[in-house]
PDB file of C-alpha atoms in Angstrom:
ATOM      1  CA  UNK U   1    -173.462 139.517 -49.751  1.00 72.00           C
ATOM      2  CA  UNK U   2    -174.341 135.926 -49.491  1.00 78.00           C
ATOM      3  CA  UNK U   3    -176.932 136.465 -51.431  1.00 77.00           C
ATOM      4  CA  UNK U   4    -174.723 137.359 -54.457  1.00 77.00           C
ATOM      5  CA  UNK U   5    -172.136 134.784 -53.914  1.00 82.00           C
ATOM      6  CA  UNK U   6    -175.044 132.150 -54.246  1.00 76.00           C
ATOM      7  CA  UNK U   7    -175.627 133.616 -57.796  1.00 70.00           C
ATOM      8  CA  UNK U   8    -172.323 133.759 -58.544  1.00 81.00           C
ATOM      9  CA  UNK U   9    -171.922 130.041 -57.466  1.00 82.00           C
ATOM     10  CA  UNK U  10    -175.105 129.194 -59.556  1.00 76.00           C
ATOM     11  CA  UNK U  11    -173.560 131.004 -62.355  1.00 72.00           C
ATOM     12  CA  UNK U  12    -170.185 129.447 -62.333  1.00 78.00           C
ATOM     13  CA  UNK U  13    -171.841 125.863 -62.449  1.00 77.00           C
ATOM     14  CA  UNK U  14    -174.203 126.812 -65.301  1.00 70.00           C
ATOM     15  CA  UNK U  15    -171.292 128.124 -67.587  1.00 72.00           C
ATOM     16  CA  UNK U  16    -169.636 124.810 -66.646  1.00 76.00           C
ATOM     17  CA  UNK U  17    -172.491 123.012 -68.187  1.00 75.00           C
ATOM     18  CA  UNK U  18    -171.520 123.583 -71.446  1.00 73.00           C
ATOM     19  CA  UNK U  19    -167.970 122.998 -71.319  1.00 75.00           C
ATOM     20  CA  UNK U  20    -168.689 119.537 -69.358  1.00 78.00           C
ATOM     21  CA  UNK U  21    -171.387 118.735 -72.292  1.00 78.00           C
ATOM     22  CA  UNK U  22    -169.220 119.003 -74.891  1.00 77.00           C
ATOM     23  CA  UNK U  23    -166.707 116.673 -73.231  1.00 78.00           C
ATOM     24  CA  UNK U  24    -169.273 114.501 -72.252  1.00 78.00           C
ATOM     25  CA  UNK U  25    -170.337 114.325 -76.199  1.00 77.00           C
ATOM     26  CA  UNK U  26    -167.192 112.801 -76.979  1.00 76.00           C
ATOM     27  CA  UNK U  27    -168.458 109.629 -75.042  1.00 75.00           C
ATOM     28  CA  UNK U  28    -172.223 109.599 -75.163  1.00 76.00           C
ATOM     29  CA  UNK U  29    -174.962 110.269 -78.048  1.00 78.00           C
ATOM     30  CA  UNK U  30    -176.180 113.397 -77.331  1.00 78.00           C
ATOM     31  CA  UNK U  31    -179.914 112.212 -76.774  1.00 80.00           C
ATOM     32  CA  UNK U  32    -178.531 109.145 -74.472  1.00 80.00           C
ATOM     33  CA  UNK U  33    -176.662 111.985 -72.264  1.00 82.00           C
ATOM     34  CA  UNK U  34    -179.858 113.888 -71.926  1.00 83.00           C
ATOM     35  CA  UNK U  35    -181.499 110.969 -70.808  1.00 84.00           C
ATOM     36  CA  UNK U  36    -178.970 110.368 -68.175  1.00 84.00           C
ATOM     37  CA  UNK U  37    -178.629 113.774 -66.986  1.00 84.00           C
ATOM     38  CA  UNK U  38    -182.320 113.834 -65.949  1.00 89.00           C
ATOM     39  CA  UNK U  39    -182.222 110.271 -64.955  1.00 89.00           C
ATOM     40  CA  UNK U  40    -179.635 111.324 -61.987  1.00 89.00           C
ATOM     41  CA  UNK U  41    -181.264 114.519 -61.461  1.00 90.00           C
ATOM     42  CA  UNK U  42    -185.119 112.906 -60.999  1.00 91.00           C
ATOM     43  CA  UNK U  43    -183.254 110.229 -58.998  1.00 92.00           C
ATOM     44  CA  UNK U  44    -181.880 112.840 -56.383  1.00 93.00           C
ATOM     45  CA  UNK U  45    -184.974 115.190 -56.525  1.00 92.00           C
ATOM     46  CA  UNK U  46    -187.377 112.270 -55.701  1.00 92.00           C
ATOM     47  CA  UNK U  47    -185.420 111.046 -52.655  1.00 93.00           C
ATOM     48  CA  UNK U  48    -185.031 114.691 -51.271  1.00 92.00           C
ATOM     49  CA  UNK U  49    -188.955 115.484 -51.709  1.00 91.00           C
ATOM     50  CA  UNK U  50    -190.068 111.967 -50.151  1.00 90.00           C
ATOM     51  CA  UNK U  51    -187.750 112.720 -47.208  1.00 91.00           C
ATOM     52  CA  UNK U  52    -188.579 116.308 -46.398  1.00 91.00           C
ATOM     53  CA  UNK U  53    -192.043 117.035 -47.941  1.00 86.00           C
ATOM     54  CA  UNK U  54    -193.722 113.722 -48.885  1.00 85.00           C
ATOM     55  CA  UNK U  55    -195.002 113.425 -52.519  1.00 83.00           C
ATOM     56  CA  UNK U  56    -198.084 115.674 -53.319  1.00 81.00           C
ATOM     57  CA  UNK U  57    -201.546 115.280 -55.328  1.00 83.00           C
ATOM     58  CA  UNK U  58    -201.573 116.305 -58.932  1.00 84.00           C
ATOM     59  CA  UNK U  59    -204.965 117.493 -60.390  1.00 84.00           C
ATOM     60  CA  UNK U  60    -205.646 117.396 -63.903  1.00 84.00           C
ATOM     61  CA  UNK U  61    -205.076 121.009 -64.261  1.00 84.00           C
ATOM     62  CA  UNK U  62    -202.014 120.936 -63.436  1.00 86.00           C
ATOM     63  CA  UNK U  63    -201.445 118.691 -66.499  1.00 86.00           C
ATOM     64  CA  UNK U  64    -202.559 121.361 -68.597  1.00 87.00           C
ATOM     65  CA  UNK U  65    -199.115 123.114 -67.628  1.00 86.00           C
ATOM     66  CA  UNK U  66    -197.218 120.104 -66.839  1.00 90.00           C
ATOM     67  CA  UNK U  67    -197.224 118.371 -70.103  1.00 91.00           C
ATOM     68  CA  UNK U  68    -196.538 121.794 -72.155  1.00 93.00           C
ATOM     69  CA  UNK U  69    -193.812 122.391 -70.027  1.00 93.00           C
ATOM     70  CA  UNK U  70    -192.628 118.932 -70.177  1.00 92.00           C
ATOM     71  CA  UNK U  71    -192.343 118.907 -73.976  1.00 93.00           C
ATOM     72  CA  UNK U  72    -190.744 122.182 -74.508  1.00 94.00           C
ATOM     73  CA  UNK U  73    -189.138 122.870 -71.456  1.00 91.00           C
ATOM     74  CA  UNK U  74    -187.307 119.326 -70.938  1.00 90.00           C
ATOM     75  CA  UNK U  75    -187.698 117.399 -74.019  1.00 90.00           C
ATOM     76  CA  UNK U  76    -187.151 119.933 -76.926  1.00 93.00           C
ATOM     77  CA  UNK U  77    -184.633 122.015 -74.575  1.00 91.00           C
ATOM     78  CA  UNK U  78    -182.568 118.960 -73.590  1.00 86.00           C
ATOM     79  CA  UNK U  79    -182.614 117.116 -76.956  1.00 86.00           C
ATOM     80  CA  UNK U  80    -181.862 120.824 -78.829  1.00 91.00           C
ATOM     81  CA  UNK U  81    -179.184 121.641 -76.143  1.00 88.00           C
ATOM     82  CA  UNK U  82    -177.112 118.226 -76.724  1.00 84.00           C
ATOM     83  CA  UNK U  83    -177.652 118.328 -80.384  1.00 86.00           C
ATOM     84  CA  UNK U  84    -176.657 121.735 -81.029  1.00 88.00           C
ATOM     85  CA  UNK U  85    -173.435 121.318 -78.740  1.00 85.00           C
ATOM     86  CA  UNK U  86    -172.265 118.628 -81.017  1.00 83.00           C
ATOM     87  CA  UNK U  87    -172.336 121.452 -83.469  1.00 83.00           C
ATOM     88  CA  UNK U  88    -171.238 124.434 -82.370  1.00 84.00           C
ATOM     89  CA  UNK U  89    -168.565 125.669 -79.812  1.00 83.00           C
ATOM     90  CA  UNK U  90    -169.226 125.857 -76.090  1.00 79.00           C
ATOM     91  CA  UNK U  91    -168.581 129.755 -75.896  1.00 79.00           C
ATOM     92  CA  UNK U  92    -171.185 130.597 -78.775  1.00 82.00           C
ATOM     93  CA  UNK U  93    -173.873 128.008 -77.039  1.00 85.00           C
ATOM     94  CA  UNK U  94    -173.642 130.208 -74.103  1.00 81.00           C
ATOM     95  CA  UNK U  95    -173.977 133.302 -75.921  1.00 83.00           C
ATOM     96  CA  UNK U  96    -177.108 132.234 -77.749  1.00 86.00           C
ATOM     97  CA  UNK U  97    -178.762 131.212 -74.186  1.00 87.00           C
ATOM     98  CA  UNK U  98    -178.043 134.202 -72.666  1.00 82.00           C
ATOM     99  CA  UNK U  99    -180.197 135.666 -75.010  1.00 86.00           C
ATOM    100  CA  UNK U 100    -183.081 133.803 -73.068  1.00 87.00           C
ATOM    101  CA  UNK U 101    -184.214 136.688 -70.503  1.00 84.00           C
ATOM    102  CA  UNK U 102    -184.300 138.923 -73.494  1.00 87.00           C
ATOM    103  CA  UNK U 103    -187.047 136.391 -75.146  1.00 90.00           C
ATOM    104  CA  UNK U 104    -188.423 135.396 -71.809  1.00 88.00           C
ATOM    105  CA  UNK U 105    -189.431 139.053 -71.305  1.00 88.00           C
ATOM    106  CA  UNK U 106    -190.847 138.970 -74.800  1.00 89.00           C
ATOM    107  CA  UNK U 107    -192.958 136.036 -73.889  1.00 91.00           C
ATOM    108  CA  UNK U 108    -194.197 137.487 -70.602  1.00 90.00           C
ATOM    109  CA  UNK U 109    -195.320 140.858 -72.025  1.00 89.00           C
ATOM    110  CA  UNK U 110    -197.586 138.663 -74.926  1.00 90.00           C
ATOM    111  CA  UNK U 111    -198.802 136.038 -72.853  1.00 89.00           C
ATOM    112  CA  UNK U 112    -198.464 137.450 -68.884  1.00 88.00           C
ATOM    113  CA  UNK U 113    -199.264 141.179 -69.923  1.00 87.00           C
ATOM    114  CA  UNK U 114    -195.904 142.019 -67.912  1.00 86.00           C
ATOM    115  CA  UNK U 115    -194.428 145.217 -68.412  1.00 86.00           C
ATOM    116  CA  UNK U 116    -191.942 145.878 -71.345  1.00 82.00           C
ATOM    117  CA  UNK U 117    -190.100 149.415 -70.709  1.00 83.00           C
ATOM    118  CA  UNK U 118    -188.239 151.274 -73.286  1.00 83.00           C
ATOM    119  CA  UNK U 119    -184.598 150.650 -71.496  1.00 84.00           C
ATOM    120  CA  UNK U 120    -185.420 146.738 -71.533  1.00 82.00           C
ATOM    121  CA  UNK U 121    -186.157 147.180 -75.794  1.00 83.00           C
ATOM    122  CA  UNK U 122    -182.806 149.213 -75.871  1.00 86.00           C
ATOM    123  CA  UNK U 123    -181.037 146.492 -74.123  1.00 81.00           C
ATOM    124  CA  UNK U 124    -182.308 143.500 -76.104  1.00 81.00           C
ATOM    125  CA  UNK U 125    -181.452 145.099 -79.531  1.00 83.00           C
ATOM    126  CA  UNK U 126    -177.865 145.893 -78.033  1.00 82.00           C
ATOM    127  CA  UNK U 127    -177.571 142.252 -76.898  1.00 77.00           C
ATOM    128  CA  UNK U 128    -179.365 140.871 -80.156  1.00 78.00           C
ATOM    129  CA  UNK U 129    -176.796 142.952 -82.252  1.00 79.00           C
ATOM    130  CA  UNK U 130    -173.498 141.649 -80.395  1.00 76.00           C
ATOM    131  CA  UNK U 131    -174.632 138.027 -80.395  1.00 74.00           C
ATOM    132  CA  UNK U 132    -175.048 138.161 -84.211  1.00 72.00           C
ATOM    133  CA  UNK U 133    -171.806 139.953 -85.040  1.00 72.00           C
ATOM    134  CA  UNK U 134    -170.210 137.233 -82.259  1.00 67.00           C
ATOM    135  CA  UNK U 135    -172.226 133.966 -84.036  1.00 64.00           C
ATOM    136  CA  UNK U 136    -171.872 135.164 -87.535  1.00 59.00           C
ATOM    137  CA  UNK U 137    -168.975 134.070 -90.057  1.00 50.00           C
ATOM    138  CA  UNK U 138    -165.978 136.008 -88.839  1.00 48.00           C
ATOM    139  CA  UNK U 139    -167.647 138.284 -86.441  1.00 47.00           C
ATOM    140  CA  UNK U 140    -169.164 139.999 -89.577  1.00 48.00           C
ATOM    141  CA  UNK U 141    -172.521 141.040 -90.724  1.00 44.00           C
ATOM    142  CA  UNK U 142    -173.435 137.868 -92.226  1.00 46.00           C
ATOM    143  CA  UNK U 143    -176.279 135.358 -92.353  1.00 44.00           C
ATOM    144  CA  UNK U 144    -174.161 132.212 -92.841  1.00 54.00           C
ATOM    145  CA  UNK U 145    -175.035 130.864 -89.480  1.00 71.00           C
ATOM    146  CA  UNK U 146    -174.279 126.966 -88.883  1.00 79.00           C
ATOM    147  CA  UNK U 147    -177.096 124.285 -88.351  1.00 85.00           C
ATOM    148  CA  UNK U 148    -175.747 124.279 -84.667  1.00 84.00           C
ATOM    149  CA  UNK U 149    -176.299 127.560 -83.898  1.00 85.00           C
ATOM    150  CA  UNK U 150    -180.068 127.810 -85.308  1.00 89.00           C
ATOM    151  CA  UNK U 151    -180.490 124.536 -82.919  1.00 92.00           C
ATOM    152  CA  UNK U 152    -178.719 126.263 -80.070  1.00 91.00           C
ATOM    153  CA  UNK U 153    -181.530 129.186 -81.062  1.00 91.00           C
ATOM    154  CA  UNK U 154    -184.689 126.981 -80.736  1.00 94.00           C
ATOM    155  CA  UNK U 155    -183.147 125.545 -77.287  1.00 93.00           C
ATOM    156  CA  UNK U 156    -183.097 129.036 -76.198  1.00 93.00           C
ATOM    157  CA  UNK U 157    -186.500 129.417 -77.184  1.00 95.00           C
ATOM    158  CA  UNK U 158    -187.644 126.570 -75.680  1.00 94.00           C
ATOM    159  CA  UNK U 159    -185.923 127.738 -72.433  1.00 91.00           C
ATOM    160  CA  UNK U 160    -187.564 131.037 -72.590  1.00 92.00           C
ATOM    161  CA  UNK U 161    -191.437 129.266 -73.383  1.00 93.00           C
ATOM    162  CA  UNK U 162    -190.642 127.330 -70.287  1.00 92.00           C
ATOM    163  CA  UNK U 163    -189.925 130.020 -67.780  1.00 89.00           C
ATOM    164  CA  UNK U 164    -193.193 131.167 -68.841  1.00 92.00           C
ATOM    165  CA  UNK U 165    -194.847 127.859 -68.383  1.00 92.00           C
ATOM    166  CA  UNK U 166    -193.519 127.133 -64.775  1.00 90.00           C
ATOM    167  CA  UNK U 167    -194.395 130.634 -63.956  1.00 89.00           C
ATOM    168  CA  UNK U 168    -198.129 129.542 -64.402  1.00 89.00           C
ATOM    169  CA  UNK U 169    -197.404 126.117 -62.914  1.00 90.00           C
ATOM    170  CA  UNK U 170    -195.723 127.404 -59.880  1.00 89.00           C
ATOM    171  CA  UNK U 171    -198.776 129.593 -59.070  1.00 89.00           C
ATOM    172  CA  UNK U 172    -200.776 126.096 -58.746  1.00 87.00           C
ATOM    173  CA  UNK U 173    -197.970 124.540 -56.628  1.00 88.00           C
ATOM    174  CA  UNK U 174    -195.091 124.590 -54.610  1.00 90.00           C
ATOM    175  CA  UNK U 175    -191.773 125.608 -56.784  1.00 86.00           C
ATOM    176  CA  UNK U 176    -190.017 122.771 -55.554  1.00 90.00           C
ATOM    177  CA  UNK U 177    -192.580 120.128 -56.099  1.00 91.00           C
ATOM    178  CA  UNK U 178    -193.026 121.366 -59.645  1.00 91.00           C
ATOM    179  CA  UNK U 179    -189.086 121.173 -60.075  1.00 90.00           C
ATOM    180  CA  UNK U 180    -188.985 117.638 -59.172  1.00 92.00           C
ATOM    181  CA  UNK U 181    -192.035 116.224 -61.078  1.00 92.00           C
ATOM    182  CA  UNK U 182    -191.439 118.467 -64.370  1.00 93.00           C
ATOM    183  CA  UNK U 183    -187.874 116.714 -63.774  1.00 92.00           C
ATOM    184  CA  UNK U 184    -189.319 113.380 -63.880  1.00 92.00           C
ATOM    185  CA  UNK U 185    -191.836 113.811 -66.632  1.00 92.00           C
ATOM    186  CA  UNK U 186    -188.845 114.859 -68.659  1.00 91.00           C
ATOM    187  CA  UNK U 187    -186.845 111.716 -68.108  1.00 90.00           C
ATOM    188  CA  UNK U 188    -189.701 109.805 -68.838  1.00 90.00           C
ATOM    189  CA  UNK U 189    -190.223 111.544 -72.326  1.00 89.00           C
ATOM    190  CA  UNK U 190    -186.746 111.710 -73.132  1.00 88.00           C
ATOM    191  CA  UNK U 191    -185.813 108.188 -72.147  1.00 84.00           C
ATOM    192  CA  UNK U 192    -188.025 106.563 -75.029  1.00 86.00           C
ATOM    193  CA  UNK U 193    -186.700 108.879 -77.506  1.00 83.00           C
ATOM    194  CA  UNK U 194    -182.983 108.196 -76.733  1.00 82.00           C
ATOM    195  CA  UNK U 195    -183.926 104.588 -76.955  1.00 80.00           C
ATOM    196  CA  UNK U 196    -185.428 104.679 -80.336  1.00 81.00           C
ATOM    197  CA  UNK U 197    -182.559 106.954 -81.672  1.00 75.00           C
ATOM    198  CA  UNK U 198    -179.650 104.636 -81.141  1.00 69.00           C
ATOM    199  CA  UNK U 199    -181.458 101.278 -79.043  1.00 67.00           C
ATOM    200  CA  UNK U 200    -178.178  99.119 -79.367  1.00 54.00           C
ATOM    201  CA  UNK U 201    -175.846 101.471 -77.564  1.00 52.00           C
ATOM    202  CA  UNK U 202    -178.211 102.224 -74.517  1.00 47.00           C
ATOM    203  CA  UNK U 203    -176.537  99.483 -72.527  1.00 44.00           C
ATOM    204  CA  UNK U 204    -175.424 100.541 -68.823  1.00 46.00           C
ATOM    205  CA  UNK U 205    -172.222  98.549 -68.946  1.00 40.00           C
ATOM    206  CA  UNK U 206    -171.541 100.218 -72.280  1.00 49.00           C
ATOM    207  CA  UNK U 207    -172.166 103.258 -71.021  1.00 49.00           C
ATOM    208  CA  UNK U 208    -170.110 103.700 -68.091  1.00 46.00           C
ATOM    209  CA  UNK U 209    -167.077 101.931 -70.260  1.00 51.00           C
ATOM    210  CA  UNK U 210    -167.703 105.190 -72.513  1.00 51.00           C
ATOM    211  CA  UNK U 211    -168.170 107.258 -69.524  1.00 47.00           C
ATOM    212  CA  UNK U 212    -164.796 106.026 -67.664  1.00 50.00           C
ATOM    213  CA  UNK U 213    -163.185 106.150 -71.307  1.00 52.00           C
ATOM    214  CA  UNK U 214    -163.975 110.006 -71.594  1.00 50.00           C
ATOM    215  CA  UNK U 215    -163.128 110.592 -67.687  1.00 46.00           C
ATOM    216  CA  UNK U 216    -159.808 108.465 -68.257  1.00 53.00           C
ATOM    217  CA  UNK U 217    -158.872 110.930 -71.424  1.00 53.00           C
ATOM    218  CA  UNK U 218    -159.968 114.763 -69.625  1.00 47.00           C
ATOM    219  CA  UNK U 219    -157.780 113.306 -66.405  1.00 47.00           C
ATOM    220  CA  UNK U 220    -154.821 112.268 -68.271  1.00 55.00           C
ATOM    221  CA  UNK U 221    -155.036 115.458 -70.783  1.00 52.00           C
ATOM    222  CA  UNK U 222    -154.710 117.265 -67.342  1.00 48.00           C
ATOM    223  CA  UNK U 223    -151.940 115.573 -66.426  1.00 49.00           C
ATOM    224  CA  UNK U 224    -149.932 115.971 -69.385  1.00 55.00           C
ATOM    225  CA  UNK U 225    -150.722 119.879 -69.264  1.00 51.00           C
ATOM    226  CA  UNK U 226    -149.495 119.920 -65.836  1.00 47.00           C
ATOM    227  CA  UNK U 227    -146.647 117.866 -66.548  1.00 53.00           C
ATOM    228  CA  UNK U 228    -145.539 120.623 -69.644  1.00 54.00           C
ATOM    229  CA  UNK U 229    -146.247 123.582 -67.477  1.00 50.00           C
ATOM    230  CA  UNK U 230    -143.775 121.636 -64.951  1.00 53.00           C
ATOM    231  CA  UNK U 231    -140.881 121.272 -67.202  1.00 56.00           C
ATOM    232  CA  UNK U 232    -141.358 124.826 -68.738  1.00 54.00           C
ATOM    233  CA  UNK U 233    -141.005 125.941 -65.219  1.00 52.00           C
TER     234      UNK U 233
END
């Protein structure tokens, strides 16, 4: 029971990621938001790793999987995630990313030679058809899919590919250590791209100001909703 509750908690956190990401994009550029996110994650993970286990040595063979994972699972995934959220709604984005297990199974069959059952194939076809009807214009069979939808598909494919690379990487090192190192390297890769894209806006004071404005706007919106509901009651 505890395991299922933890999984439910993780699913709730993952779902809120789309909503919070859409709100924060009102205050931050997409690439900068990705860089800040990885920077904060890297700091916490590094502190915990050093305090509990210490830094682990990385060999040249580890970089064979680390570098592709960082480029695909961090740089491409993070950039496409926040860029896609700028041009599509959170619900559509979450539906598209829900296809990641399907493509992960296909990649696992192709690269890891894992079995792909008929039931998995049938379920994948149903899921793909359902998402296509939802994200299509007006919910009909249509190819008029927006740019944001295509970007989120790229994000989903990057996520699926990164899972295969992480599978190979964790065969060589501890899963938590791999998570820490890939997050830190991801931050190092995303940060220069963010600086290059909008160099004048990557200021700590300005960023804190934008975050404060976004947070104040969100709180004001919640207070207004609560006040209107109170009056209605």
